[in-house]
mmCIF file of C-alpha atoms in Angstrom:
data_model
loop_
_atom_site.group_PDB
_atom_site.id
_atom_site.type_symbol
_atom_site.label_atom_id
_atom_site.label_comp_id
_atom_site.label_asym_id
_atom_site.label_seq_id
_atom_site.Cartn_x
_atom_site.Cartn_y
_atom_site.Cartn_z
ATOM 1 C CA UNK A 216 21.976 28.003 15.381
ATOM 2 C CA UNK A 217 20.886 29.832 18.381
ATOM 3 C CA UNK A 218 19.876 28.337 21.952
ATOM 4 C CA UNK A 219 17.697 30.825 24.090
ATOM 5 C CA UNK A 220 16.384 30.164 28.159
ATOM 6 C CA UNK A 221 12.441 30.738 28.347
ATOM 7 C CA UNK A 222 11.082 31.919 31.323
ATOM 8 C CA UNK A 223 8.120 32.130 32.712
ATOM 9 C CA UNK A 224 6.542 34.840 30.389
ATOM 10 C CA UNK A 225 5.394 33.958 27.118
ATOM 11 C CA UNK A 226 7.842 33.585 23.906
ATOM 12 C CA UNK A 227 7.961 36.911 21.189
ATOM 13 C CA UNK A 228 6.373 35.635 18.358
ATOM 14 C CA UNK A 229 8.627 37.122 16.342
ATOM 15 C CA UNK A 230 10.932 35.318 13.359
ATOM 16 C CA UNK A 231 13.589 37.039 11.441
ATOM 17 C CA UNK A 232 13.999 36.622 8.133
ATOM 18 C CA UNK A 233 16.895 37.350 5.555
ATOM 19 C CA UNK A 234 16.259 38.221 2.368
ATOM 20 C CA UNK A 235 18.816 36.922 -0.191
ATOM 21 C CA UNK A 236 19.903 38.007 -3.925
ATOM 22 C CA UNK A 237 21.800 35.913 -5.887
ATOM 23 C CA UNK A 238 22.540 34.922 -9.537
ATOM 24 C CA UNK A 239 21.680 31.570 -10.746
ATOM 25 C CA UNK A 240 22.093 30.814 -14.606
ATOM 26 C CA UNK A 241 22.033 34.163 -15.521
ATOM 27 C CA UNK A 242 19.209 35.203 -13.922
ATOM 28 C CA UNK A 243 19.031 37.123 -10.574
ATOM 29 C CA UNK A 244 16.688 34.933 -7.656
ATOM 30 C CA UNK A 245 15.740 35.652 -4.126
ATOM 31 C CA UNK A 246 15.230 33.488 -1.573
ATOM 32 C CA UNK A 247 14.716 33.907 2.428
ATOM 33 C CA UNK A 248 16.885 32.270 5.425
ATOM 34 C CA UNK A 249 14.962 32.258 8.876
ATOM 35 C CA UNK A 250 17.236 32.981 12.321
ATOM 36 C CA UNK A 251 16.869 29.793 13.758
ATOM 37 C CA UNK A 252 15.975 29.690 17.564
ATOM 38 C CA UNK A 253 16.080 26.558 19.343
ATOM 39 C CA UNK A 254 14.339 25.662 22.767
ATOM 40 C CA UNK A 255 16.496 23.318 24.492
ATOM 41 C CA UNK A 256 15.839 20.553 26.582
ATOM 42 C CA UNK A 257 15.667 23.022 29.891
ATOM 43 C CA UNK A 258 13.813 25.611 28.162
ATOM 44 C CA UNK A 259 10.743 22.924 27.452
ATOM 45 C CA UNK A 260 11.451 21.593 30.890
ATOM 46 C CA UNK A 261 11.040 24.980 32.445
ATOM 47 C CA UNK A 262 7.776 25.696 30.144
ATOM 48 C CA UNK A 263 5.964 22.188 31.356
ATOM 49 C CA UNK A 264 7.263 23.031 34.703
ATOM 50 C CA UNK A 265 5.035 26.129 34.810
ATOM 51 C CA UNK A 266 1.707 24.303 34.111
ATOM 52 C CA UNK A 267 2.241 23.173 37.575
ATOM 53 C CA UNK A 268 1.653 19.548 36.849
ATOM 54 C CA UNK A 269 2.190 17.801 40.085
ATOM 55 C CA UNK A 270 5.243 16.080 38.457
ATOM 56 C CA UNK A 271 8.781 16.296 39.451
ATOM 57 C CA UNK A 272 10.811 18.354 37.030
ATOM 58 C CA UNK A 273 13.698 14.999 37.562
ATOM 59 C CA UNK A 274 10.858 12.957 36.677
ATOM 60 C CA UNK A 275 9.288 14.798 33.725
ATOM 61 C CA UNK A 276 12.899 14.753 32.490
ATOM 62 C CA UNK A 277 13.262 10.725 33.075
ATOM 63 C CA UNK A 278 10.034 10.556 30.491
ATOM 64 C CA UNK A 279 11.715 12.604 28.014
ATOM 65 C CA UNK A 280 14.878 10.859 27.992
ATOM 66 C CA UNK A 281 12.515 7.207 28.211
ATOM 67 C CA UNK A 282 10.711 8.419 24.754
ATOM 68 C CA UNK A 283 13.825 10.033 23.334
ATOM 69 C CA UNK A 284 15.172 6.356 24.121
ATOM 70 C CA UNK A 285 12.106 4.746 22.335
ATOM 71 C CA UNK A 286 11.985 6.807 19.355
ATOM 72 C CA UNK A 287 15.600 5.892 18.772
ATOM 73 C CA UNK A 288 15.339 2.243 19.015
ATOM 74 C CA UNK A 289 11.941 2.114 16.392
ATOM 75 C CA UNK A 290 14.160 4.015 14.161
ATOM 76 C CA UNK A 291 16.873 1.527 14.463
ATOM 77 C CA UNK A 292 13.709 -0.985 13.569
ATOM 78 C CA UNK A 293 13.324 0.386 10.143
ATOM 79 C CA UNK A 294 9.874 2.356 11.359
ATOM 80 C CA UNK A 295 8.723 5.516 10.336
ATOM 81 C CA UNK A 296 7.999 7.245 14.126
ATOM 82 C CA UNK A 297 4.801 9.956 14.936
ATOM 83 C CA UNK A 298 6.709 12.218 17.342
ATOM 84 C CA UNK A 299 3.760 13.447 19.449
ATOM 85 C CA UNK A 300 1.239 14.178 16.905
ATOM 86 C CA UNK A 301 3.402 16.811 15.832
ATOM 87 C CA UNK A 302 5.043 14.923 12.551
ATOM 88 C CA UNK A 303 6.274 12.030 11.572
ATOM 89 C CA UNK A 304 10.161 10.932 11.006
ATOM 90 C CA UNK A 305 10.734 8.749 8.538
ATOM 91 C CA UNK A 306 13.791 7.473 6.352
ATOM 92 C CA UNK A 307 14.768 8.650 3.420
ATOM 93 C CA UNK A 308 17.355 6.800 0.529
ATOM 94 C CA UNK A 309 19.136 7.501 -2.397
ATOM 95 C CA UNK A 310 21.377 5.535 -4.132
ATOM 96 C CA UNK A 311 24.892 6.326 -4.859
ATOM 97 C CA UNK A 312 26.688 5.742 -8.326
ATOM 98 C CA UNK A 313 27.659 2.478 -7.669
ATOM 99 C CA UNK A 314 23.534 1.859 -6.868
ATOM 100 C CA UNK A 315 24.085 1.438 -2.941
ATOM 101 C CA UNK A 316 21.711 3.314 -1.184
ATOM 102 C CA UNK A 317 22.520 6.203 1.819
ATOM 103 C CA UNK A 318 20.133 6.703 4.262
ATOM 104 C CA UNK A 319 18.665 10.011 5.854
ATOM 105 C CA UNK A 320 15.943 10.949 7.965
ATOM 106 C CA UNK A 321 13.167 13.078 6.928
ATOM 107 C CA UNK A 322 10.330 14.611 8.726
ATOM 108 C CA UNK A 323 7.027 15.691 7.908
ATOM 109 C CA UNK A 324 5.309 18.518 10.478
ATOM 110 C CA UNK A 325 1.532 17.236 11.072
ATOM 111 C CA UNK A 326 -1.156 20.279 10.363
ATOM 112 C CA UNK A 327 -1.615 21.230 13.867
ATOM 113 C CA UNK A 328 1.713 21.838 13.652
ATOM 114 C CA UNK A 329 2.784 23.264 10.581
ATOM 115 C CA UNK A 330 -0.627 25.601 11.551
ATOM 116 C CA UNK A 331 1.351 26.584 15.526
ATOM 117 C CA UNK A 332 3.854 28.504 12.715
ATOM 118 C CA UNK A 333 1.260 29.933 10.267
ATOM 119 C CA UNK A 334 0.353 34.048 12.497
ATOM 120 C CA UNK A 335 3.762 34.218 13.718
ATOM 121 C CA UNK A 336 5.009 38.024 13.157
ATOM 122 C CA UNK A 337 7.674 38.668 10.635
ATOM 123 C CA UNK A 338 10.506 40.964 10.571
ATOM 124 C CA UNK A 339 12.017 41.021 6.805
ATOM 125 C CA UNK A 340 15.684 42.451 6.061
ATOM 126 C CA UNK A 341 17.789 42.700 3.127
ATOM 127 C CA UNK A 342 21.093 40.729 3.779
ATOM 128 C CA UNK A 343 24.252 42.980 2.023
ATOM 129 C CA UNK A 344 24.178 42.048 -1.862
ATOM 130 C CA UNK A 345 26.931 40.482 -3.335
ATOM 131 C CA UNK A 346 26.417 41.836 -6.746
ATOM 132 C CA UNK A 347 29.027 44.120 -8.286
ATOM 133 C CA UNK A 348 28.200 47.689 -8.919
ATOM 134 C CA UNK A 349 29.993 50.388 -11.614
ATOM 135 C CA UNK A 350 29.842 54.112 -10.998
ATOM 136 C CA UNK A 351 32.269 55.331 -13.215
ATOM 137 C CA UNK A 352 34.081 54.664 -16.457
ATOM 138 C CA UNK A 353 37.232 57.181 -16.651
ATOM 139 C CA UNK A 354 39.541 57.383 -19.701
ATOM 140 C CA UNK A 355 43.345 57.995 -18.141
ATOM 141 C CA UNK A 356 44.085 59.398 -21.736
ATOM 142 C CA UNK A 357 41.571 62.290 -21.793
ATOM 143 C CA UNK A 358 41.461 62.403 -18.127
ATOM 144 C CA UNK A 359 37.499 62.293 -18.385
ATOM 145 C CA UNK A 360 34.480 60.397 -17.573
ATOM 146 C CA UNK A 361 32.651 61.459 -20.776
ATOM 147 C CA UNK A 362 31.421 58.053 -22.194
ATOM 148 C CA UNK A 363 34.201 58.559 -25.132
ATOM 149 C CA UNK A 364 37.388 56.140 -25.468
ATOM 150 C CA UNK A 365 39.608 54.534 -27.969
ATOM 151 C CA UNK A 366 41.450 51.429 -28.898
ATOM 152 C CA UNK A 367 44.478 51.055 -27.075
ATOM 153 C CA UNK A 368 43.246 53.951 -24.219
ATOM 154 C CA UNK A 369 43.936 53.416 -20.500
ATOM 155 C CA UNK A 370 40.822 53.458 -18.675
ATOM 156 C CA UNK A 371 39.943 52.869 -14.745
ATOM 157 C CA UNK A 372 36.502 51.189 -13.617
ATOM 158 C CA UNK A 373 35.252 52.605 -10.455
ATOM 159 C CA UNK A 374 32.750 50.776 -8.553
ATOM 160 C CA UNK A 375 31.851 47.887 -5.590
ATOM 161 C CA UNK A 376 32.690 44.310 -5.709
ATOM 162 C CA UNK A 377 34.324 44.350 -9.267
ATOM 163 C CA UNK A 378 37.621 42.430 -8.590
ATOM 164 C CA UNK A 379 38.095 39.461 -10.394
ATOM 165 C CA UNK A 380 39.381 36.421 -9.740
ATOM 166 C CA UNK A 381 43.210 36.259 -9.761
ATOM 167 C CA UNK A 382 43.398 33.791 -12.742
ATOM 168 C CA UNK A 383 41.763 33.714 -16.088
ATOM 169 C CA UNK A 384 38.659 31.856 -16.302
ATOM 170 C CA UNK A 385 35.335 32.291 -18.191
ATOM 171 C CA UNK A 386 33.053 33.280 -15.674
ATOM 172 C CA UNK A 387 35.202 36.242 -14.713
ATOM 173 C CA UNK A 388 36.269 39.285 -17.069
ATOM 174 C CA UNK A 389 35.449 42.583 -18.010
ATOM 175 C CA UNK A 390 33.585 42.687 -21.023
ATOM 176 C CA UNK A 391 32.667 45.404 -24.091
ATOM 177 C CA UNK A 392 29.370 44.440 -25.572
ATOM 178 C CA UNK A 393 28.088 45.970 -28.202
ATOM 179 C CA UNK A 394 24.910 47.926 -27.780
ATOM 180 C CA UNK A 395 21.909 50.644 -29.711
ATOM 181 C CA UNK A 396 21.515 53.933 -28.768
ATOM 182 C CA UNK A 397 19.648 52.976 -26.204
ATOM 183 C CA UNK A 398 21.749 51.000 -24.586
ATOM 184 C CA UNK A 399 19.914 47.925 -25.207
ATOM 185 C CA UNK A 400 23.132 45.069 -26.104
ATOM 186 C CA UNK A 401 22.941 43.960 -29.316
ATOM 187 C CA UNK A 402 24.866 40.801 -29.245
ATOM 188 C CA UNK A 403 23.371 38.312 -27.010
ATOM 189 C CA UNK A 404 26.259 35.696 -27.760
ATOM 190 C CA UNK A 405 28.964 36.495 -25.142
ATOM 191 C CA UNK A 406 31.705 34.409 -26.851
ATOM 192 C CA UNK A 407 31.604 38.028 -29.599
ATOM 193 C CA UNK A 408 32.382 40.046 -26.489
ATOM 194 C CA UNK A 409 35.641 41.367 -26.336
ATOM 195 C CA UNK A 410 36.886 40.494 -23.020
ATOM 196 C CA UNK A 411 39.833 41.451 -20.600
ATOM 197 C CA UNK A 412 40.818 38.956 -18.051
ATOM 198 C CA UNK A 413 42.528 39.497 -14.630
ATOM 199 C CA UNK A 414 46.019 38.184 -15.926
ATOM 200 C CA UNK A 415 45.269 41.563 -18.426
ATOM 201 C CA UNK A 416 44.364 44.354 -15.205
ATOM 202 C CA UNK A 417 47.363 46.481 -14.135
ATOM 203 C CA UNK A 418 44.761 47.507 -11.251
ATOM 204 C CA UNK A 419 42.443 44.673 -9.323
ATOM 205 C CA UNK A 420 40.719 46.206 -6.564
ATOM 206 C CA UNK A 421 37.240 45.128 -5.312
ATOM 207 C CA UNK A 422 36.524 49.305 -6.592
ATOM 208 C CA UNK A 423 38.983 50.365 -9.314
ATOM 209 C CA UNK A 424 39.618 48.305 -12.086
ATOM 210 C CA UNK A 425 42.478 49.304 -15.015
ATOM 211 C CA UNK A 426 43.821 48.198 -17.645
ATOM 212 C CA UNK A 427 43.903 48.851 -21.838
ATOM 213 C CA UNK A 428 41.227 48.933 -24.148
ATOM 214 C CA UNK A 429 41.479 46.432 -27.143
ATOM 215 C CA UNK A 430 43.539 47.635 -29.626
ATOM 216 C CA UNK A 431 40.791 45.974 -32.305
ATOM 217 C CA UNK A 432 38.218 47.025 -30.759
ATOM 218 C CA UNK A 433 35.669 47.895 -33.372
ATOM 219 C CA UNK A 434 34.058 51.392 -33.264
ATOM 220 C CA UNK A 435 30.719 51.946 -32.031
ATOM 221 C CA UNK A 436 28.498 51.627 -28.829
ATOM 222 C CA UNK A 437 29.286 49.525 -25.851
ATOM 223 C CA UNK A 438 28.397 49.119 -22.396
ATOM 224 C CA UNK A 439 30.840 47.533 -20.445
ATOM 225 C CA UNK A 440 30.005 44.382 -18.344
ATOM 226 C CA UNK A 441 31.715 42.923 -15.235
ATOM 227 C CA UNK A 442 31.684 39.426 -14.602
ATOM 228 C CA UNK A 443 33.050 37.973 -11.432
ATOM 229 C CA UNK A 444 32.560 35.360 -8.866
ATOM 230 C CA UNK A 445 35.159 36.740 -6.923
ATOM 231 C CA UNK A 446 34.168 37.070 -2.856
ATOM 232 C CA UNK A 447 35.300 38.512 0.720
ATOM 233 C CA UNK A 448 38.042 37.349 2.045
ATOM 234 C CA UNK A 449 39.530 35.838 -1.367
ATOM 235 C CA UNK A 450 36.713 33.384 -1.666
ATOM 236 C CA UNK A 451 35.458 32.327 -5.022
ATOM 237 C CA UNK A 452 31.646 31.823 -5.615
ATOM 238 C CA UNK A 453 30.714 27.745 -6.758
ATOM 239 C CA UNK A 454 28.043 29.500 -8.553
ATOM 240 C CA UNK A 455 27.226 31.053 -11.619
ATOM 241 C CA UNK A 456 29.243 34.795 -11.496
ATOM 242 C CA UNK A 457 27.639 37.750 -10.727
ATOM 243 C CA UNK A 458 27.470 40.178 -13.805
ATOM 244 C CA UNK A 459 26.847 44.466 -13.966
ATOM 245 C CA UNK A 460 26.920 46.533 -16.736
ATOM 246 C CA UNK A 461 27.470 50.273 -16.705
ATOM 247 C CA UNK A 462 25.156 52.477 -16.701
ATOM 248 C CA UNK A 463 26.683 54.931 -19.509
ATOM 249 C CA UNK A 464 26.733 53.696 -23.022
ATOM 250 C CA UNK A 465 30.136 53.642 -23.931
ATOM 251 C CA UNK A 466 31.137 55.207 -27.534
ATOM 252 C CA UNK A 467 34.136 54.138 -29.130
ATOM 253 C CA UNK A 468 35.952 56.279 -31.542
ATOM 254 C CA UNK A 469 39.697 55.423 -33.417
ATOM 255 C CA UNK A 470 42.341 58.279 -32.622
ATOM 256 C CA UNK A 471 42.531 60.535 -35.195
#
């Protein structure tokens, strides 16, 4: 949270806005966080101060801290408190599993105020993504990127963010699934996938990934998906993992 000084000229009526990816049950959502700005208590002070009210700025602060006082103590009362005109506080509960109940405060902005925010400018930008990106799927055998492996082959993953978690666990592998022609995956029920875990890589890198190809792996058409809720800075995502699949179709042959 950020604290800025006003002057004397008016505000830029300008908010900034991140826009967020992120995978929630499967499914990629977006959502937007707003760079808070907060006026301080000076910052108001020094705006009423310019309407050149004939009150001492001491006194005009004495009010504040007299209302902030009376607000506090109708709170304290049980009451549900109109700040201003500009919303009301109120208290909010929810009960706990034993049935006991917390309490919170909530507030609800009145219309003239929820309208003050309605015209403000926006300036939208795409935060970094998270998600996990392959660019290339290279057999060590062959020493090619042709789309072609077999059972058994050592192969490398290139790509951004595909490091797995360093421990097995279900949200986090690297996956063949099988797929058409078109590259369309056949077999919507992961548990058929054949999977590779990070106790299986010989290579975990956020951009290379290697490690064998399973020796009973049927032949046919794959594309290969990454799973991982792996983060910066060894961090592990509390939500669902964020999944890629390559964009070549993956064609798996036995040795001959």
């Amino acid at each position: 949270m950020n604290n800025f000084e006003l002057d004397n000229k008016k505000d830029e009526s300008v908010v900034d806005i991140k826009r967020h990816k992120q995978m929630l049950r499967g499914k990629e959502v977006e959502y937007a966080v707003v760079s808070r700005k907060t006026a301080d208590v000076d910052s108001l002070l020094t705006l009423i101060s310019k309407y050149d009210t004939g009150i001492d700025r001491m006194m005009i602060q004495h009010c504040m801290g007299l209302f902030k006082r009376a607000v506090l103590e109708k709170l304290e009362s049980g009451r549900a408190v109109n700040v201003l005109g500009l919303g009301t506080m109120y208290i909010n509960a929810k009960l706990d599993a034993d049935g006991n109940p917390n309490l919170s405060l909530g507030f609800t902005p009145s219309p003239e105020a929820a309208q003050a925010v309605k015209n403000i400018e926006t300036v939208v930008t795409d935060s970094e993504t998270l998600q996990p990106e392959i660019t290339e799927v290279y057999d060590l055998q062959t020493k090619s990127s042709g789309g072609t492996i077999s059972p058994g082959s050592d192969i490398r993953i290139h790509g951004k963010r595909i490091k797995l978690a360093d421990y097995e666990d279900s949200r986090s592998f690297v996956a063949f699934a099988p797929c058409n022609k078109n590259g369309t995956i056949t077999e919507t029920d992961k548990s058929m996938w054949q999977k590779v875990y990070a106790a299986d890589l010989s290579t975990n890198k956020p951009s290379e990934l290697q490690f064998y190809v399973p020796k009973f792996l049927p032949e046919g058409t794959y594309k290969i998906i990454v799973s991982t809720h792996f983060l910066k800075n060894g961090k592990k995502a509390k939500t669902a993992a964020r999944t890629c699949q390559s964009e070549q179709i993956i064609k798996v042959l036995q040795e001959q």
